[in-house]
Coordinates of C-alpha atoms in Angstrom, one line a residue:
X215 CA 20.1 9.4 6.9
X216 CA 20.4 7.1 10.3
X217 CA 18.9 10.3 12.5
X218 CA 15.7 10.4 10.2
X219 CA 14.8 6.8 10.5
X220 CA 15.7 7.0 14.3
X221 CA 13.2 9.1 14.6
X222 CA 10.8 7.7 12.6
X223 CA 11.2 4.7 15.1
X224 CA 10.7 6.6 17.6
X225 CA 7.2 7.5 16.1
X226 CA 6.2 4.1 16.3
X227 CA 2.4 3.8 17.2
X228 CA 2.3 3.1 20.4
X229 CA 0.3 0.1 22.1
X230 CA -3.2 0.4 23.4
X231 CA -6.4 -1.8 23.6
X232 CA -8.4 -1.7 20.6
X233 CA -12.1 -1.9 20.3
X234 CA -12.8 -5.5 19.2
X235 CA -16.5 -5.6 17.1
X236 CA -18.1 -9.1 18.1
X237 CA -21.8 -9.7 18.2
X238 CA -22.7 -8.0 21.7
X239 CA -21.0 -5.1 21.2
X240 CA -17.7 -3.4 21.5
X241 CA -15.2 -5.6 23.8
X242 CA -12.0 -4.7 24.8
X243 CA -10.0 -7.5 23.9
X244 CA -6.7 -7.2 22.2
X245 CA -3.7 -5.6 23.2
X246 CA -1.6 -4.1 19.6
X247 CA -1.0 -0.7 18.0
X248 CA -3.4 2.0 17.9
X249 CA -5.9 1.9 14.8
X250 CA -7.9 4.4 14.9
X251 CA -5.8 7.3 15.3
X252 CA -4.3 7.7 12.1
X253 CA -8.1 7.4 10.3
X254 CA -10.0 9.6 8.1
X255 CA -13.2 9.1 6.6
X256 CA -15.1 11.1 3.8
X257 CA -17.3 11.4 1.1
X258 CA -15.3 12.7 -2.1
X259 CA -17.3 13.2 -5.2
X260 CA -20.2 10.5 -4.8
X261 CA -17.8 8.1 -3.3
X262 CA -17.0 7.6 0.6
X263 CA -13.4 7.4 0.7
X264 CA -11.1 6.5 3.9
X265 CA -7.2 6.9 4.2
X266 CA -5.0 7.0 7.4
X267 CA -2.7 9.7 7.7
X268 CA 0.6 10.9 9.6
X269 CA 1.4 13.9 10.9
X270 CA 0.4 17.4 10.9
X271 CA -0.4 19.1 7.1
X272 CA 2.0 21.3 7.4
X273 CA 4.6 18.9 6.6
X274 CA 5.6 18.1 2.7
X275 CA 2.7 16.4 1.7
X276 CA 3.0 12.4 0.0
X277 CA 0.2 9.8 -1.1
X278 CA 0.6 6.5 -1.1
X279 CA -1.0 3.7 -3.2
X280 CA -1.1 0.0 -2.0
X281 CA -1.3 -3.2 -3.4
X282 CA -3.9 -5.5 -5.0
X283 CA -5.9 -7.2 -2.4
X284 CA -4.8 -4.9 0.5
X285 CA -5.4 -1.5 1.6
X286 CA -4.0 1.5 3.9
X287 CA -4.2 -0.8 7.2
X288 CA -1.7 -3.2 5.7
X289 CA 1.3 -0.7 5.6
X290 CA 0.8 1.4 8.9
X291 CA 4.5 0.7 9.9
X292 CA 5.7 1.2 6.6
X293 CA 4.2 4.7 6.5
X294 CA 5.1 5.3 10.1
X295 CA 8.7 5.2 9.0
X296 CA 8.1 7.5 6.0
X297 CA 6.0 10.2 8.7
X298 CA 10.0 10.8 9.7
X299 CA 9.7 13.1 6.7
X300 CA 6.6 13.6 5.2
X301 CA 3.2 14.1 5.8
X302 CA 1.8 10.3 4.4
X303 CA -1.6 10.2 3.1
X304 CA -2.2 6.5 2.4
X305 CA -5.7 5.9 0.7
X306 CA -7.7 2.9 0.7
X307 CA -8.4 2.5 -3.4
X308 CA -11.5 2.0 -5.1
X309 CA -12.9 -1.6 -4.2
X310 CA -10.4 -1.3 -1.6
X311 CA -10.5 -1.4 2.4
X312 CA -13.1 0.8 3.5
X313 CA -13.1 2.3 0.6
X314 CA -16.6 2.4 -1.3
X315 CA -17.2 -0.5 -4.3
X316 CA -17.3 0.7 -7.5
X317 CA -19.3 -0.2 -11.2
X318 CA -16.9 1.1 -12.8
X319 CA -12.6 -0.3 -12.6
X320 CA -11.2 1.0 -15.5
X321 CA -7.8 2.2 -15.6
X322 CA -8.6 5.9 -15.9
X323 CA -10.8 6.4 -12.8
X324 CA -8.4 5.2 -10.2
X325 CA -6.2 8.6 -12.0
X326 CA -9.5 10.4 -11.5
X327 CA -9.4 9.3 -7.6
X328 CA -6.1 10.3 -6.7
X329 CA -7.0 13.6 -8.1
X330 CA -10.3 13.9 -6.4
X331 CA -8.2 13.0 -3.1
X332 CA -5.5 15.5 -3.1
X333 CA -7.7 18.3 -4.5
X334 CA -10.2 17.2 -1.4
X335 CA -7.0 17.4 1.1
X336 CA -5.7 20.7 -0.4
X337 CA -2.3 19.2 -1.6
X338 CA -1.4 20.7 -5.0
X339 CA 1.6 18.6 -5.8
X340 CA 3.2 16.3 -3.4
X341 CA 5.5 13.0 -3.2
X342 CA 4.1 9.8 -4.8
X343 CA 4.7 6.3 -3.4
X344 CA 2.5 3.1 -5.2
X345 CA 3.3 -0.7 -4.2
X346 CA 2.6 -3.4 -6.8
X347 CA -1.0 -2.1 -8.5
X348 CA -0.5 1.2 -6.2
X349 CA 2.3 1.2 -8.6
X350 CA 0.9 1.1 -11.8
X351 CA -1.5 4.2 -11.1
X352 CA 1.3 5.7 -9.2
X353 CA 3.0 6.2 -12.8
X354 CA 0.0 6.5 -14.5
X355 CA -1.2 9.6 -12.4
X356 CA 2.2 11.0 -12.9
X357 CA 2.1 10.3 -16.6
X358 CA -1.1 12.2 -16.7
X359 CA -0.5 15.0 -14.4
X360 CA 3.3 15.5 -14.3
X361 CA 3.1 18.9 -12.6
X362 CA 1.3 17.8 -10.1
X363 CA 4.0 14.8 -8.6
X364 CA 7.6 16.1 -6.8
X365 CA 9.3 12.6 -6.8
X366 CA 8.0 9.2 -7.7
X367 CA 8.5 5.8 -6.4
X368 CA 7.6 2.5 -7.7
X369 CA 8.1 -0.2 -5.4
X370 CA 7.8 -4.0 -7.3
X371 CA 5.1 -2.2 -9.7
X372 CA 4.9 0.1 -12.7
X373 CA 7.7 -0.9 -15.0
X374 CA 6.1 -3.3 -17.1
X375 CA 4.4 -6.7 -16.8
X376 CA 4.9 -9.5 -14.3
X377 CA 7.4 -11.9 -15.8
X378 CA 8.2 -14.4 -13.2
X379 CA 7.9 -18.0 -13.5
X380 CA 6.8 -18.1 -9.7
X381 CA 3.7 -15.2 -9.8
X382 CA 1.2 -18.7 -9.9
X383 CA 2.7 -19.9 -6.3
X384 CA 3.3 -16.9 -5.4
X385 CA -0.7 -15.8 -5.9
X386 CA -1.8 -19.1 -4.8
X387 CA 0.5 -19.0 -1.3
X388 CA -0.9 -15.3 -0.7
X389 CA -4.6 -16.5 -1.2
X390 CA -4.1 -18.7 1.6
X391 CA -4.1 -15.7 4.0
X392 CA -7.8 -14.9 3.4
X393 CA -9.4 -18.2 4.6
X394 CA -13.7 -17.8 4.1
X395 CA -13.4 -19.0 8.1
X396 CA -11.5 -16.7 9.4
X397 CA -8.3 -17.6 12.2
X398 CA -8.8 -18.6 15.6
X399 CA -7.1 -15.3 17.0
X400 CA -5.0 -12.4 15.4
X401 CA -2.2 -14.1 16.6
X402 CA -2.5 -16.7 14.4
X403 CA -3.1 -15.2 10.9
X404 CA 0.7 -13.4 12.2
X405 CA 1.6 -17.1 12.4
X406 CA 0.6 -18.3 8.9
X407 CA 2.2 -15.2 7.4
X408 CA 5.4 -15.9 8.9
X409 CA 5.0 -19.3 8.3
X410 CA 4.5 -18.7 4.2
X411 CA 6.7 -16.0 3.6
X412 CA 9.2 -16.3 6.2
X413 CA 11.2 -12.9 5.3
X414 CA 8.1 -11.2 6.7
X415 CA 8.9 -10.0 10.1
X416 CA 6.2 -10.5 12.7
X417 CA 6.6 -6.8 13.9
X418 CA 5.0 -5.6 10.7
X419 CA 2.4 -8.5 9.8
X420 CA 0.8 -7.7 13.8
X421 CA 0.9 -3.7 13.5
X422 CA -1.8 -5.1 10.0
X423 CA -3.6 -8.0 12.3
X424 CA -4.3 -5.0 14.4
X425 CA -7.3 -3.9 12.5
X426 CA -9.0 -7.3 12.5
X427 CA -12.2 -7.6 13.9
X428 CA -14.0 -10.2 15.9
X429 CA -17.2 -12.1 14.0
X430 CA -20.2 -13.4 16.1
X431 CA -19.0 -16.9 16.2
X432 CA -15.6 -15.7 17.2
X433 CA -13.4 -16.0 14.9
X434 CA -11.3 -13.0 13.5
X435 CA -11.2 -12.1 9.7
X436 CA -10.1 -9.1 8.1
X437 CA -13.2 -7.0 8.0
X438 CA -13.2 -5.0 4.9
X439 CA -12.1 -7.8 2.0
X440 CA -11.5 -6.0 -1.4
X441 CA -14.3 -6.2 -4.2
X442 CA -12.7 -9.4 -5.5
X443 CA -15.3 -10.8 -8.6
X444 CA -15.7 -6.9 -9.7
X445 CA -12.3 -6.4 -9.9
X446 CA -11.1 -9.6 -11.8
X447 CA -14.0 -8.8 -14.0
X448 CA -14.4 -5.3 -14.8
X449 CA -10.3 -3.6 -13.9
X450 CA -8.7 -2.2 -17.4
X451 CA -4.9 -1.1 -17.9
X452 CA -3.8 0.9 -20.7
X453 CA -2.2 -1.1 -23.9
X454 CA 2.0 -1.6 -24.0
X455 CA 1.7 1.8 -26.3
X456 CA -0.3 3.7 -24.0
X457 CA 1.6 2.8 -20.8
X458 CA 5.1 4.0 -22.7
X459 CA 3.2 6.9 -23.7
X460 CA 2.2 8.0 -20.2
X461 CA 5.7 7.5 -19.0
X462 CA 7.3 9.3 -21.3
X463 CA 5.1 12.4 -20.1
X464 CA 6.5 12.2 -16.6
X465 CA 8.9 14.3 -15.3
X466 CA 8.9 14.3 -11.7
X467 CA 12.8 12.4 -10.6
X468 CA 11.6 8.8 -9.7
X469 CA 12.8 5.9 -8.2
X470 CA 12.1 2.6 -9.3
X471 CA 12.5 -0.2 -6.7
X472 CA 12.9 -4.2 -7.7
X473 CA 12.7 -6.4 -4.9
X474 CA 15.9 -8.9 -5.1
X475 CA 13.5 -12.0 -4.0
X476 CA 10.9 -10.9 -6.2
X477 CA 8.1 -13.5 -6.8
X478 CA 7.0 -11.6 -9.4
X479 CA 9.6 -9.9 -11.0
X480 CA 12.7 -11.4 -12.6
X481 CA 15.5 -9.3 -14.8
X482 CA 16.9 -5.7 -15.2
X483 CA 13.4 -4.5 -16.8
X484 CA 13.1 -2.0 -13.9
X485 CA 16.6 -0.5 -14.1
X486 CA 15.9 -0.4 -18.2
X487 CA 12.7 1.8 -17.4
X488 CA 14.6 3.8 -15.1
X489 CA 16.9 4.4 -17.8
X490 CA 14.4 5.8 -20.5
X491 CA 12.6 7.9 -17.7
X492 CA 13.5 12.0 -18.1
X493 CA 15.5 11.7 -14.3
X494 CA 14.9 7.8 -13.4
X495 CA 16.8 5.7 -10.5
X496 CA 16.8 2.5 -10.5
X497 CA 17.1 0.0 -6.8
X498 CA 17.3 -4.0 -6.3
X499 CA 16.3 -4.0 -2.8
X500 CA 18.1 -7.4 -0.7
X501 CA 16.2 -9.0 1.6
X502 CA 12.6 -8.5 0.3
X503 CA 10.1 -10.2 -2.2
X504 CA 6.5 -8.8 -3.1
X505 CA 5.3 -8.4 -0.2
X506 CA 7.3 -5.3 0.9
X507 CA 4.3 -4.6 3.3
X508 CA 5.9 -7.2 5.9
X509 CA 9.9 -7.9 4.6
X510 CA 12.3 -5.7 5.1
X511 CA 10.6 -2.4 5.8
X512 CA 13.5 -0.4 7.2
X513 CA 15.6 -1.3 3.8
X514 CA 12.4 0.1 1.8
X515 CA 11.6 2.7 3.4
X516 CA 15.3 4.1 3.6
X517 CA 15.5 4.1 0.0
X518 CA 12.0 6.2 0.1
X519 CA 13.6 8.8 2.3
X520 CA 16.8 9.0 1.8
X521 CA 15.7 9.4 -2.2
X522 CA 13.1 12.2 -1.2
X523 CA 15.5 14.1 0.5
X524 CA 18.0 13.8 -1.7

């Protein structure tokens, strides 16, 4: 699939000034991708809801679900590439990005979101991509509303629980990246990055730093942190039983993606869940850990593709 991913490089955002927020007033400051193109903002149900998208709607239609702690922003060149053959939809979730808070974090609403979503962007059934918790209600909205997912894919997420004798470095090394001060420049939270997960390539980590924002005493932070106390407190999962359960309903093909470095995944548990899956696939992905966001995007993301247009 070498002329798809050429021309989803092709695609790349191209570089521009972005508006910089600082205490005066809007500043041009910084010279990285374009942010605000891709952005959508809305109020679906009672909530206000942002996502970025790619390309025209048209195109086959595919969400996609990011990680814990993150949101849309995080993955722009990941989606970028999979724009090479879809129309990507990649929503900030609730207590996410700029996303609104919520009371309530059980399991069962973040189902009731991506439903809310794709009836709100007129997409009856379309591809479905999660990352790490993206994952998880990746297979859990496909468990729930199998006619409703083409293909699903499960990147380092959604085959069980984490298992890995590293996940308390690993969560204590990625905690580092959200310092309460903030970084000198963008340029610098690209250094730490690099500098604590050295697979990450810097292309990737700036396209994210992009959508940092200067603070009145000018240092640069991420400016929409996730709803961290609420979510620690108040997020459910379904039991062991349950989760089988809703996989057992699903019956879209899906691909199930272990990263080789995995920080927080060891053994063939992913390939085993493929196995008991109606139409699974199962892929250890070299060159990667968690944070598939930053390492080895162009292996990832040529699984994704080449797998949806299989």
């Amino acid at each position: 699939m070498p002329d798809v991913l050429d021309r989803a490089l092709a695609r790349s955002a191209p570089v521009c000034w972005t508006r910089v927020v600082t205490g005066i007033g809007p500043t041009l400051l910084c010279e990285c991708v374009d942010v605000e193109t891709h952005d959508r903002h809305d109020v679906i149900g009672d909530r206000p809801v942002h996502w970025r998208e790619w390309r025209d709607a048209p195109s086959e239609p595919l969400v996609f679900l990011h990680g814990s702690w993150l949101a849309a922003a995080f993955y722009d060149t990941f989606c970028e590439r999979l724009a090479a053959a879809r129309r990507v939809l990649a929503m900030d979730q609730r207590g996410h990005g700029e996303s609104g808070h919520a009371d309530d974090y059980a399991w069962p609403r973040w189902i009731d979101d991506v439903v809310a979503f794709a009836d709100h962007a007129g997409i009856d059934r379309f591809d479905l991509v999660g990352h790490s918790m993206g994952a998880g209600n990746a297979v859990r909205f496909a468990g729930s509303h199998p006619a409703r997912v083409r293909r699903l894919v499960l990147l380092e997420g959604g085959f069980g629980p984490i298992n890995s004798p590293q996940q308390g470095d690993y969560w204590a090394t990625a905690f580092r990246l959200n310092p309460e001060d903030g970084f000198d420049t963008p340029a610098a939270y690209v250094d730490l990055v690099c500098e604590l997960f050295p697979r990450a390539n810097p292309v990737d980590v700036r396209a994210g730093a992009a959508h940092f924002t200067q603070r009145p005493d000018g240092r640069w932070h991420w400016p929409f942190p996730a709803d961290f106390t609420n979510l620690l407190t108040r997020r459910t999962e379904p039991t062991v039983d349950g989760e089988r359960e809703l996989r057992s309903a699903i019956t879209a093909p899906t691909l199930i993606v272990r990263a080789a470095e995995s920080e927080l995944f060891v053994g063939d548990t992913y390939a085993e869940v493929a196995g008991s899956l109606a139409d699974g696939h199962a892929a250890l992905l070299p060159d990667a850990g968690h944070n598939l966001q930053w390492e080895n995007v162009n292996g990832s993301t040529e699984l994704i593709v080449n797998f949806l247009l299989d």
